[in-house]
XYZ file of C-alpha atoms in Angstrom:
687
model
C -38.921 2.201 -19.253
C -37.155 5.505 -19.822
C -35.468 7.180 -16.937
C -36.407 10.817 -16.409
C -33.579 13.273 -15.875
C -33.084 14.498 -12.334
C -33.214 18.085 -13.614
C -33.697 19.772 -17.004
C -30.505 19.713 -19.047
C -30.662 21.276 -22.496
C -26.963 21.232 -23.305
C -27.318 18.028 -25.271
C -24.541 15.529 -25.951
C -21.028 15.842 -24.554
C -18.567 17.241 -27.060
C -15.134 15.667 -27.591
C -13.465 18.874 -26.382
C -15.494 18.887 -23.162
C -14.548 15.289 -22.507
C -10.897 15.907 -23.372
C -10.772 18.773 -20.880
C -12.279 16.547 -18.180
C -9.757 13.775 -18.892
C -6.689 16.015 -19.030
C -7.680 17.881 -15.855
C -8.194 14.602 -14.022
C -4.984 13.103 -15.355
C -2.963 16.196 -14.498
C -4.190 16.199 -10.892
C -3.247 12.536 -10.561
C 0.147 12.588 -12.229
C 1.312 15.986 -11.010
C 2.519 19.010 -12.917
C 5.865 17.439 -13.805
C 4.286 14.474 -15.612
C 2.494 14.262 -18.990
C -1.071 15.522 -18.618
C -2.567 13.069 -21.104
C -2.816 9.284 -20.850
C -1.295 6.906 -23.369
C -2.919 3.590 -22.378
C -6.235 3.166 -20.595
C -8.683 0.392 -19.893
C -12.447 0.849 -20.089
C -15.019 -0.992 -18.003
C -17.978 -1.381 -20.357
C -21.312 -2.878 -19.325
C -23.211 -1.971 -22.473
C -25.363 0.666 -20.791
C -25.619 4.224 -22.048
C -23.029 5.432 -19.517
C -20.187 3.123 -20.495
C -21.031 3.141 -24.219
C -20.939 6.955 -24.194
C -17.583 6.709 -22.417
C -16.282 4.350 -25.108
C -17.526 6.614 -27.896
C -15.961 9.710 -26.329
C -12.629 7.904 -25.901
C -12.778 7.014 -29.584
C -13.374 10.687 -30.365
C -10.225 11.642 -28.474
C -8.285 9.581 -30.997
C -10.205 10.358 -34.192
C -10.383 14.095 -33.458
C -6.648 13.966 -32.678
C -7.191 15.459 -29.245
C -5.083 12.626 -27.794
C -3.972 10.932 -31.022
C -1.601 8.394 -29.461
C -4.132 7.096 -26.954
C -4.516 3.300 -26.770
C -7.845 2.106 -25.378
C -8.768 -1.421 -24.290
C -12.429 -2.062 -23.383
C -13.258 -4.849 -20.910
C -16.693 -6.432 -20.650
C -17.473 -8.420 -17.514
C -19.773 -11.413 -17.893
C -21.106 -12.158 -14.416
C -22.920 -15.316 -15.548
C -25.631 -14.126 -13.169
C -28.607 -14.506 -15.470
C -29.629 -16.340 -18.577
C -28.376 -14.700 -21.736
C -25.562 -12.742 -20.056
C -22.907 -14.325 -22.276
C -24.837 -13.525 -25.453
C -25.306 -9.961 -24.240
C -21.575 -9.624 -23.527
C -20.778 -10.695 -27.088
C -23.368 -8.252 -28.442
C -21.713 -5.400 -26.537
C -18.333 -6.582 -27.848
C -19.677 -6.310 -31.404
C -20.812 -2.741 -30.751
C -17.352 -1.868 -29.492
C -15.769 -3.469 -32.548
C -17.980 -1.231 -34.692
C -16.377 1.713 -32.888
C -12.946 0.380 -33.831
C -11.969 -1.238 -30.529
C -10.632 -4.689 -29.731
C -12.612 -5.581 -26.583
C -12.036 -8.469 -24.197
C -14.762 -10.361 -22.345
C -13.890 -11.239 -18.747
C -15.949 -14.191 -17.518
C -16.177 -14.377 -13.744
C -15.356 -17.603 -11.923
C -17.600 -17.936 -8.886
C -16.252 -19.617 -5.729
C -16.587 -23.378 -5.913
C -18.264 -23.119 -9.293
C -21.501 -22.250 -7.501
C -24.551 -20.709 -9.130
C -24.303 -16.919 -8.664
C -27.981 -16.757 -7.742
C -27.286 -18.958 -4.712
C -25.261 -16.233 -2.996
C -27.232 -14.264 -0.449
C -24.578 -11.538 -0.660
C -24.511 -11.590 -4.447
C -23.767 -7.874 -4.904
C -20.823 -7.985 -2.485
C -19.260 -11.090 -4.031
C -19.900 -9.867 -7.577
C -18.244 -6.522 -6.842
C -15.116 -8.215 -5.503
C -14.866 -10.660 -8.410
C -15.543 -7.911 -10.952
C -12.854 -5.551 -9.687
C -10.320 -8.355 -9.356
C -10.961 -9.450 -12.934
C -10.697 -5.872 -14.201
C -7.544 -5.228 -12.177
C -5.801 -8.330 -13.510
C -6.864 -7.450 -17.050
C -5.428 -3.936 -16.743
C -2.185 -5.376 -15.394
C -1.921 -7.718 -18.386
C -2.700 -4.841 -20.747
C 0.048 -2.830 -19.023
C -2.086 0.109 -18.019
C -2.507 1.661 -14.593
C -5.705 3.518 -15.506
C -9.203 2.036 -15.669
C -11.934 4.444 -16.786
C -15.449 3.957 -15.412
C -18.742 5.410 -16.639
C -19.928 6.738 -13.273
C -21.681 10.085 -13.680
C -23.241 12.927 -11.733
C -26.544 11.143 -11.097
C -24.634 8.165 -9.661
C -22.876 10.518 -7.272
C -26.169 11.967 -6.072
C -27.605 8.494 -5.497
C -24.469 7.450 -3.606
C -24.707 10.400 -1.219
C -28.426 9.820 -0.684
C -27.711 6.176 0.123
C -25.123 7.244 2.693
C -27.543 9.699 4.265
C -30.128 6.917 4.489
C -27.546 4.771 6.312
C -26.923 7.528 8.837
C -23.727 9.033 7.436
C -23.187 12.537 8.797
C -19.464 13.168 8.263
C -18.441 15.526 5.480
C -15.857 13.030 4.245
C -18.653 10.568 3.511
C -21.004 13.086 1.911
C -18.583 14.525 -0.644
C -19.453 11.803 -3.130
C -17.268 9.340 -4.976
C -13.710 10.410 -5.742
C -12.856 10.981 -9.392
C -9.524 9.145 -8.972
C -8.588 6.416 -6.526
C -6.957 3.039 -6.022
C -8.905 0.072 -7.332
C -10.819 -1.599 -4.474
C -11.244 -5.293 -3.611
C -7.788 -6.256 -4.923
C -5.713 -6.289 -1.757
C -2.830 -8.746 -2.003
C -2.673 -8.855 -5.820
C 0.785 -7.680 -6.845
C 0.837 -5.100 -9.617
C -2.846 -4.346 -9.072
C -3.150 -3.239 -5.444
C -0.722 -0.370 -4.732
C 2.302 -2.252 -6.035
C 4.242 -2.996 -9.194
C 6.771 -0.164 -9.030
C 8.937 1.174 -6.213
C 10.349 4.297 -4.618
C 13.706 4.216 -2.875
C 14.125 6.595 0.045
C 17.440 8.363 0.498
C 18.623 10.933 2.996
C 18.570 14.320 1.324
C 20.445 16.164 4.069
C 23.228 13.742 4.886
C 26.307 15.494 6.195
C 29.917 14.485 5.811
C 33.101 15.691 7.456
C 35.253 17.760 5.120
C 38.838 17.137 6.215
C 41.304 19.996 5.884
C 38.756 22.765 5.454
C 39.876 26.253 6.502
C 38.069 28.719 8.670
C 38.152 32.484 8.242
C 41.382 32.792 10.204
C 43.363 30.305 8.165
C 43.268 27.666 10.873
C 42.726 24.021 9.963
C 39.406 22.601 11.099
C 36.809 19.934 10.400
C 33.322 21.194 9.781
C 30.084 19.709 8.532
C 29.042 20.410 4.990
C 25.743 19.318 3.451
C 25.979 16.624 0.872
C 23.272 14.869 -1.146
C 24.083 11.193 -1.293
C 22.712 7.752 -0.695
C 23.075 5.683 2.437
C 26.799 6.082 2.945
C 28.732 8.406 5.169
C 28.764 9.127 8.884
C 26.254 7.787 11.406
C 22.785 9.212 10.961
C 19.295 8.757 12.326
C 18.319 6.585 9.383
C 21.600 4.711 8.933
C 20.659 1.473 7.068
C 16.959 1.716 7.862
C 15.923 2.729 4.359
C 17.499 -0.088 2.373
C 14.086 -1.506 1.492
C 12.157 0.206 -1.286
C 8.533 1.231 -0.837
C 5.859 -0.221 -3.093
C 4.008 2.142 -5.378
C 1.906 1.754 -8.482
C -1.100 -0.460 -8.968
C -4.311 0.179 -10.873
C -6.273 3.399 -10.439
C -9.937 4.036 -11.161
C -10.834 7.186 -13.096
C -14.327 8.648 -13.329
C -14.024 11.342 -16.021
C -17.827 11.610 -16.335
C -18.394 12.574 -12.687
C -19.415 16.104 -13.678
C -21.795 15.065 -16.489
C -25.453 14.142 -16.024
C -27.024 10.874 -17.099
C -29.210 12.697 -19.619
C -26.176 14.083 -21.444
C -24.623 10.625 -21.671
C -27.832 9.189 -23.105
C -28.038 12.103 -25.529
C -24.432 11.451 -26.585
C -25.352 7.892 -27.540
C -28.645 8.760 -29.264
C -27.313 11.606 -31.391
C -24.252 9.620 -32.495
C -26.103 6.357 -33.198
C -24.197 4.536 -30.467
C -26.092 1.437 -29.443
C -26.646 0.600 -25.790
C -28.776 -1.656 -23.639
C -31.097 -0.773 -20.772
C -31.004 -3.098 -17.784
C -34.648 -3.264 -16.721
C -33.720 -4.313 -13.207
C -32.234 -0.843 -12.691
C -35.731 0.653 -12.879
C -37.529 -1.766 -10.575
C -37.963 0.192 -7.299
C -38.468 -3.048 -5.381
C -35.242 -4.661 -6.595
C -32.660 -2.772 -4.466
C -32.651 0.125 -2.029
C -30.674 2.158 -4.558
C -33.390 1.548 -7.147
C -35.913 2.851 -4.629
C -33.922 6.055 -4.188
C -33.555 6.389 -7.952
C -37.330 6.068 -8.364
C -38.035 8.642 -5.658
C -35.519 11.075 -7.139
C -36.690 10.852 -10.722
C -40.340 11.284 -9.717
C -39.828 14.260 -7.368
C -41.104 12.241 -4.419
C -38.452 13.437 -1.975
C -38.533 16.646 0.076
C -36.700 19.584 -1.454
C -33.736 19.155 0.907
C -33.117 15.694 -0.568
C -33.699 16.532 -4.225
C -30.862 16.648 -6.728
C -30.002 20.389 -6.570
C -29.843 20.271 -2.763
C -27.700 17.136 -2.776
C -25.313 18.749 -5.258
C -24.911 21.722 -2.925
C -24.343 19.297 -0.044
C -21.655 17.482 -2.059
C -19.889 20.745 -2.899
C -20.034 21.949 0.708
C -18.831 18.589 2.055
C -15.950 18.602 -0.419
C -14.956 22.081 0.738
C -15.064 21.065 4.409
C -13.101 17.895 3.692
C -10.457 19.812 1.742
C -10.086 22.307 4.591
C -9.692 19.502 7.135
C -7.047 17.822 4.995
C -5.190 21.111 4.547
C -5.188 21.769 8.303
C -4.170 18.179 9.034
C -1.279 18.506 6.605
C -0.295 21.740 8.298
C -0.090 19.939 11.627
C 1.827 17.010 10.115
C 4.474 19.470 8.962
C 5.225 20.094 12.654
C 5.768 16.368 13.298
C 9.382 15.255 13.058
C 10.400 11.758 12.007
C 13.362 10.675 14.123
C 13.516 7.177 12.698
C 11.797 5.167 10.001
C 13.119 1.607 9.887
C 11.512 -0.252 7.008
C 13.352 -3.441 7.960
C 11.191 -3.809 11.053
C 8.301 -1.571 10.060
C 8.890 0.853 12.937
C 8.525 4.595 13.190
C 9.727 7.097 15.792
C 8.073 10.503 15.674
C 8.353 13.619 17.764
C 5.109 15.530 18.172
C 5.120 19.239 18.969
C 4.907 20.118 22.641
C 1.676 21.590 24.057
C 3.354 25.004 24.067
C 3.747 24.829 20.301
C 0.277 23.356 19.919
C -1.252 26.503 21.359
C -0.721 27.939 17.899
C -3.216 25.459 16.459
C -5.821 26.049 19.145
C -5.004 23.667 22.015
C -5.095 25.583 25.292
C -2.455 24.633 27.858
C -4.969 24.037 30.644
C -7.660 22.267 28.599
C -7.487 18.511 28.059
C -7.772 17.371 24.486
C -11.181 15.782 25.089
C -12.534 19.251 25.929
C -10.814 20.956 22.998
C -12.817 22.080 19.955
C -14.181 19.083 17.988
C -12.508 20.332 14.820
C -9.095 20.285 16.509
C -9.725 16.771 17.807
C -10.655 15.645 14.308
C -7.512 17.187 12.795
C -5.252 15.487 15.339
C -7.069 12.166 14.957
C -6.682 12.352 11.175
C -2.967 13.040 11.634
C -2.534 10.045 13.945
C -4.442 7.832 11.538
C -2.119 8.886 8.714
C 0.924 7.926 10.793
C -0.704 4.627 11.745
C -0.968 3.781 8.034
C 2.834 3.774 7.728
C 3.220 0.924 10.213
C -0.112 -0.911 10.407
C -0.243 -4.551 9.219
C -3.344 -3.712 7.217
C -4.520 -1.862 4.122
C -5.107 1.881 4.361
C -6.738 2.543 7.706
C -10.475 3.072 7.800
C -10.531 3.131 11.592
C -13.235 5.597 12.705
C -11.772 8.779 14.115
C -13.655 8.353 17.384
C -11.500 5.270 18.071
C -8.545 7.625 18.545
C -9.989 9.289 21.664
C -7.657 7.523 24.103
C -4.725 8.018 21.747
C -5.335 11.770 21.635
C -5.492 12.007 25.420
C -2.244 10.061 25.747
C -0.227 11.751 23.018
C -1.420 15.299 23.691
C -1.803 15.754 27.474
C -2.738 19.130 28.888
C 0.289 21.173 29.910
C -1.428 22.552 33.013
C -4.128 20.188 34.210
C -7.017 21.857 35.986
C -7.605 21.298 39.684
C -10.376 18.781 39.095
C -7.937 16.711 37.051
C -5.112 16.810 39.569
C -6.035 13.473 41.061
C -6.441 11.828 37.661
C -3.454 9.940 36.266
C -1.399 12.086 33.928
C 0.086 9.133 32.170
C -1.023 6.774 29.509
C 1.554 4.113 28.822
C 1.707 1.748 25.901
C -1.538 1.440 23.959
C -2.703 0.085 20.605
C -4.935 1.803 18.072
C -5.586 0.953 14.449
C -3.386 -2.132 14.707
C -0.318 -0.139 15.810
C 1.387 -0.068 19.206
C 2.262 3.378 20.576
C 5.003 3.606 23.191
C 6.378 6.834 24.708
C 10.169 6.938 24.386
C 13.035 9.333 24.783
C 16.444 9.696 23.168
C 19.452 10.358 25.419
C 21.289 13.496 24.383
C 24.595 11.678 24.068
C 23.292 9.168 21.526
C 25.330 9.527 18.342
C 24.481 6.477 16.276
C 20.737 6.213 16.600
C 19.323 2.706 16.501
C 15.971 1.591 17.873
C 17.849 0.449 20.977
C 18.890 4.078 21.503
C 15.317 5.036 22.348
C 14.371 4.156 25.905
C 10.865 3.978 27.417
C 9.693 7.034 29.284
C 6.704 8.124 31.324
C 4.268 10.345 29.459
C 3.616 12.983 32.091
C 2.474 16.562 31.743
C 3.676 17.385 28.264
C 6.947 19.081 29.181
C 9.987 18.002 27.214
C 10.136 15.963 24.050
C 6.878 14.290 23.041
C 8.430 11.285 21.268
C 6.648 8.023 20.423
C 7.666 4.688 18.959
C 5.097 3.146 16.594
C 5.445 -0.566 15.817
C 3.486 -3.616 14.867
C 2.015 -5.071 18.088
C 2.915 -8.623 19.177
C 0.927 -11.385 17.532
C -2.167 -12.538 19.360
C -2.290 -16.149 20.467
C -5.931 -16.271 19.414
C -5.195 -15.479 15.771
C -3.030 -17.608 13.448
C 0.260 -15.955 12.574
C 0.718 -14.851 8.964
C 2.467 -17.395 6.736
C 3.272 -17.178 3.026
C 4.152 -20.478 1.338
C 6.549 -20.684 -1.613
C 8.091 -23.433 -3.730
C 11.616 -23.003 -5.046
C 11.256 -24.445 -8.534
C 14.211 -26.609 -9.622
C 15.033 -27.809 -13.153
C 14.580 -31.428 -14.152
C 18.199 -32.431 -14.653
C 17.211 -35.800 -16.088
C 15.871 -33.902 -19.096
C 18.305 -31.012 -19.295
C 21.267 -31.522 -17.018
C 22.731 -28.105 -17.682
C 19.504 -26.156 -17.375
C 20.373 -24.269 -14.198
C 20.857 -20.812 -15.637
C 17.251 -19.599 -15.665
C 15.602 -20.221 -12.299
C 12.134 -18.722 -12.147
C 10.835 -16.299 -9.570
C 7.877 -17.281 -7.463
C 4.798 -15.044 -7.563
C 4.881 -12.045 -5.252
C 3.047 -12.501 -1.971
C 2.081 -9.909 0.611
C 3.204 -11.147 4.025
C 1.530 -9.723 7.127
C 0.107 -6.923 4.961
C 3.538 -5.261 5.273
C 6.097 -6.891 2.965
C 5.886 -7.966 -0.653
C 8.261 -10.931 -1.052
C 9.202 -13.364 -3.798
C 11.927 -16.019 -3.955
C 13.768 -18.224 -6.405
C 16.320 -21.022 -6.306
C 19.831 -20.422 -7.596
C 22.747 -22.829 -8.047
C 24.993 -22.955 -5.001
C 28.715 -22.399 -5.203
C 30.386 -25.197 -3.242
C 33.973 -24.223 -3.905
C 34.410 -24.022 -0.165
C 33.337 -26.789 2.251
C 32.086 -24.349 4.865
C 28.456 -24.831 3.856
C 28.414 -28.465 2.829
C 26.532 -29.375 6.005
C 23.383 -28.817 4.015
C 19.644 -29.292 4.223
C 18.465 -32.157 1.985
C 15.319 -32.429 -0.140
C 13.838 -34.541 -2.933
C 11.727 -33.656 -5.952
C 11.327 -30.766 -8.347
C 10.795 -28.035 -5.770
C 11.839 -27.043 -2.284
C 8.988 -25.809 -0.065
C 9.773 -22.809 2.119
C 7.711 -20.271 4.027
C 7.912 -16.675 5.124
C 6.717 -16.346 8.705
C 7.469 -14.356 11.823
C 10.428 -15.229 14.005
C 9.493 -17.251 17.083
C 11.118 -17.848 20.457
C 12.604 -21.303 19.690
C 14.150 -19.969 16.482
C 16.784 -17.963 18.323
C 18.171 -20.950 20.216
C 18.377 -22.983 17.015
C 19.987 -20.147 15.047
C 22.524 -19.537 17.801
C 23.444 -23.220 17.983
C 24.000 -23.422 14.239
C 26.086 -20.247 14.240
C 28.269 -21.632 17.045
C 29.049 -24.679 14.882
C 29.700 -22.508 11.853
C 31.976 -20.132 13.774
C 33.903 -23.085 15.212
C 34.361 -24.524 11.738
C 35.669 -21.218 10.366
C 38.031 -20.875 13.295
C 39.320 -24.451 13.157
C 39.994 -24.156 9.441
C 41.478 -20.669 9.857
C 39.013 -19.260 7.348
C 38.232 -15.566 7.084
C 34.501 -15.372 6.236
C 34.992 -11.934 4.693
C 37.408 -13.448 2.177
C 34.928 -16.063 0.990
C 33.647 -15.194 -2.473
C 30.575 -16.534 -4.176
C 29.538 -16.725 -7.786
C 25.932 -16.754 -6.662
C 23.750 -14.078 -5.066
C 25.730 -11.526 -3.113
C 23.566 -11.483 0.003
C 25.243 -11.371 3.361
C 25.826 -14.514 5.402
C 25.580 -14.517 9.170
C 28.801 -16.048 10.480
C 28.665 -15.552 14.257
C 26.354 -14.988 17.183
C 28.080 -11.693 17.760
C 26.912 -10.535 14.362
C 23.384 -11.810 15.051
C 23.241 -10.146 18.459
C 24.443 -6.852 17.014
C 21.754 -7.024 14.338
C 18.857 -7.853 16.639
C 19.944 -5.915 19.712
C 20.272 -2.643 17.847
C 17.601 -2.904 15.183
C 14.968 -5.327 16.496
C 15.133 -5.122 20.278
C 12.933 -7.020 22.699
C 9.567 -8.153 21.339
C 9.967 -6.328 18.041
C 12.239 -9.115 16.741
C 9.305 -11.522 16.892
C 7.395 -9.479 14.310
C 10.091 -9.444 11.607
C 9.851 -11.835 8.638
C 12.091 -14.882 8.331
C 12.432 -17.393 5.513
C 12.243 -20.909 6.919
C 11.723 -24.545 6.042
C 8.080 -25.311 5.369
C 8.169 -28.668 7.161
C 10.380 -30.806 9.352
C 12.335 -28.779 11.868
C 11.135 -25.495 10.305
C 14.627 -24.044 10.620
C 15.265 -20.396 9.807
C 17.092 -19.910 6.507
C 17.227 -16.117 6.162
C 16.254 -12.724 7.561
C 15.038 -11.134 4.303
C 14.273 -7.594 5.465
C 17.846 -7.291 6.790
C 19.430 -8.961 3.769
C 21.048 -11.782 5.771
C 20.909 -15.520 5.254
C 22.034 -18.419 7.391
C 25.118 -20.424 6.256
C 23.222 -23.292 4.624
C 23.073 -25.026 1.281
C 19.951 -26.772 0.019
C 20.826 -30.195 -1.423
C 18.513 -32.181 -3.678
C 19.044 -35.951 -3.750
C 18.152 -37.663 -7.014
C 18.269 -41.092 -8.612
C 17.049 -44.498 -7.475
C 19.343 -44.565 -4.463
C 19.667 -40.798 -4.054
C 23.201 -41.293 -5.340
C 23.319 -38.065 -7.316
C 22.790 -34.640 -5.880
C 22.767 -31.003 -6.842
C 23.176 -28.027 -4.562
C 21.096 -24.884 -4.334
C 20.793 -21.641 -2.488
C 18.055 -19.070 -2.914
C 17.560 -15.408 -3.555
C 14.730 -13.086 -2.650
C 13.283 -9.699 -3.434
C 11.450 -7.700 -0.802
C 9.578 -4.388 -0.855
C 7.847 -2.571 1.967
C 4.121 -1.999 1.593
C 2.650 1.093 -0.018
C 3.092 4.356 1.876
C 1.595 7.695 0.903
C 4.590 9.634 -0.416
C 2.894 12.983 0.157
C 2.663 12.060 3.839
C 6.393 11.277 3.988
C 7.173 14.605 2.361
C 5.120 16.368 5.024
C 6.632 14.708 8.095
C 10.176 13.810 6.988
C 12.694 16.627 6.900
C 15.669 14.509 5.928
C 14.336 12.272 3.177
C 14.381 12.372 -0.584
C 12.923 9.850 -2.993
C 14.108 8.084 -6.108
C 11.429 6.608 -8.339
C 11.756 3.369 -10.235
C 9.237 1.939 -12.661
C 11.502 -0.942 -13.569
C 12.352 -4.209 -11.889
C 11.655 -4.319 -8.152
C 14.498 -3.954 -5.710
C 16.564 -7.103 -5.224
C 18.323 -8.120 -2.052
C 21.355 -9.202 -4.051
């Protein structure tokens, strides 16, 4: 059954130059003006339909017509195993792609428990997740960050109609499908979901004392001069907070055909003898609700307001409204000042503009935020949601904006409450929204070295003074299991290769608490000094450890062990700073004073029970390290071997840790003192 075009289109097939312009425009918007505006390696998701086969043909034309001559293209065909003959069809599509000169790969989905796909009542949902995960992993292995899809203009119209049918009324939901975006359904897969490369934050406006400088009268003085440097120099708001890199990268979806109609894609295939297959189920109006909409559209059975030309105008108008909202939100975010961003604890201190300043953006001094114009409320809610994303133990926030009503009233109180509000409480203390705890704080004027401890709780009153808030991960709920990531430190088999200790392998990356990417590996311990011979003992080819949150009993145990260690150092007259190691150069906690300084200043009160620790996986579950701070406990891991455990080898461990993905454009908007250094190479190591 042929599918009728949604509107007459006599332009015929898509030319290679048209497609090249669409690709380069899309690529340039994604990469930025300073980056190459053409891709070098891309993956293609090919189903065998006219859309994806036209996409494959046009990509081939980019190479053969020398429009992008150095382009490398890898097509991927997903075999869902959902119906009889799917495997044969996948191989047939692969043959067509080979005829075009490609080397395609078939990705066969593995269904949970080996179950029959037809047995899933939520087949479409499960299939979508499995499909994107397979495609994401394949792109990672092919070493490309770009996956091209064959979605087209008609698909966009159907998507918006589907959203209207579900009751969507917001412009952000009616602007259609984005032409570029992160791959969905792959959360927690390193190198696929917003990870794989890093950005290191540095302070771009660090100041240093210039000794011996002269003023205009020839008198000696010390004055501040700006200096661009890394995290060294005098005390500063950020101090050591930025030692962790931020995860970037991952796989992106590109839809270069978003502006082309289905009829032009079909024409491209027909006029260039490109074979394709029609999935008959796509034309059965009783099969899915989307098929029903497709049938109504193609047969002019919808009212004029819901026909294709009207929907296209709606998409364009919604895109314009959305762009304006984003621009105004960004304008407000530029007035927000970051006082502290501590990646080690995942905490953020921001200073919002006072109500006096906010008059400039339309908030009257005597009108509560809930009575302010809806557009202003939406802008402020979008800004808060963006800040929540920096801290939240979750993927990018999709919390509805109406959930921020209480937050808006608390953060932006009226400067002059009206008489009918005089009896109402002017304060809103600590609250949680979007998985982030908001707490009003203030910074004493005399504070010089600014740690989290420097900020003290305050009462959010009538908006006078500094409007400063601390955003952190809330305490863990007793009703929900705490996040735990399990690792195994792989050890060599010394009975086979006794000297094979030089190449320990890294564990896979794991995302702990949706905030920290962490991996570990065993490394030979240096036992030149007896200070750490009171070790933890294990058997076998691996040592099981976990990353978990710190708990109340941990502190007492850690303190007791540090007392013993400090006593040993003192009794032996050993200077811990003079102890050298041939192994990883992480820092070793050597006293409770050092521990107290670390936690008191940087993880005060309940915040310390949300930081990650590396600990034993079983037994006493003792803490071995504080990875986000780069500190380990003074322990050695000993493996007993042989029939009577007579022989032993000694190990320590290393780790790498990155903070979760943060929108860099957001940081540029709100952070006045930060610069960024990109790295596409090996992730940051805590060594």
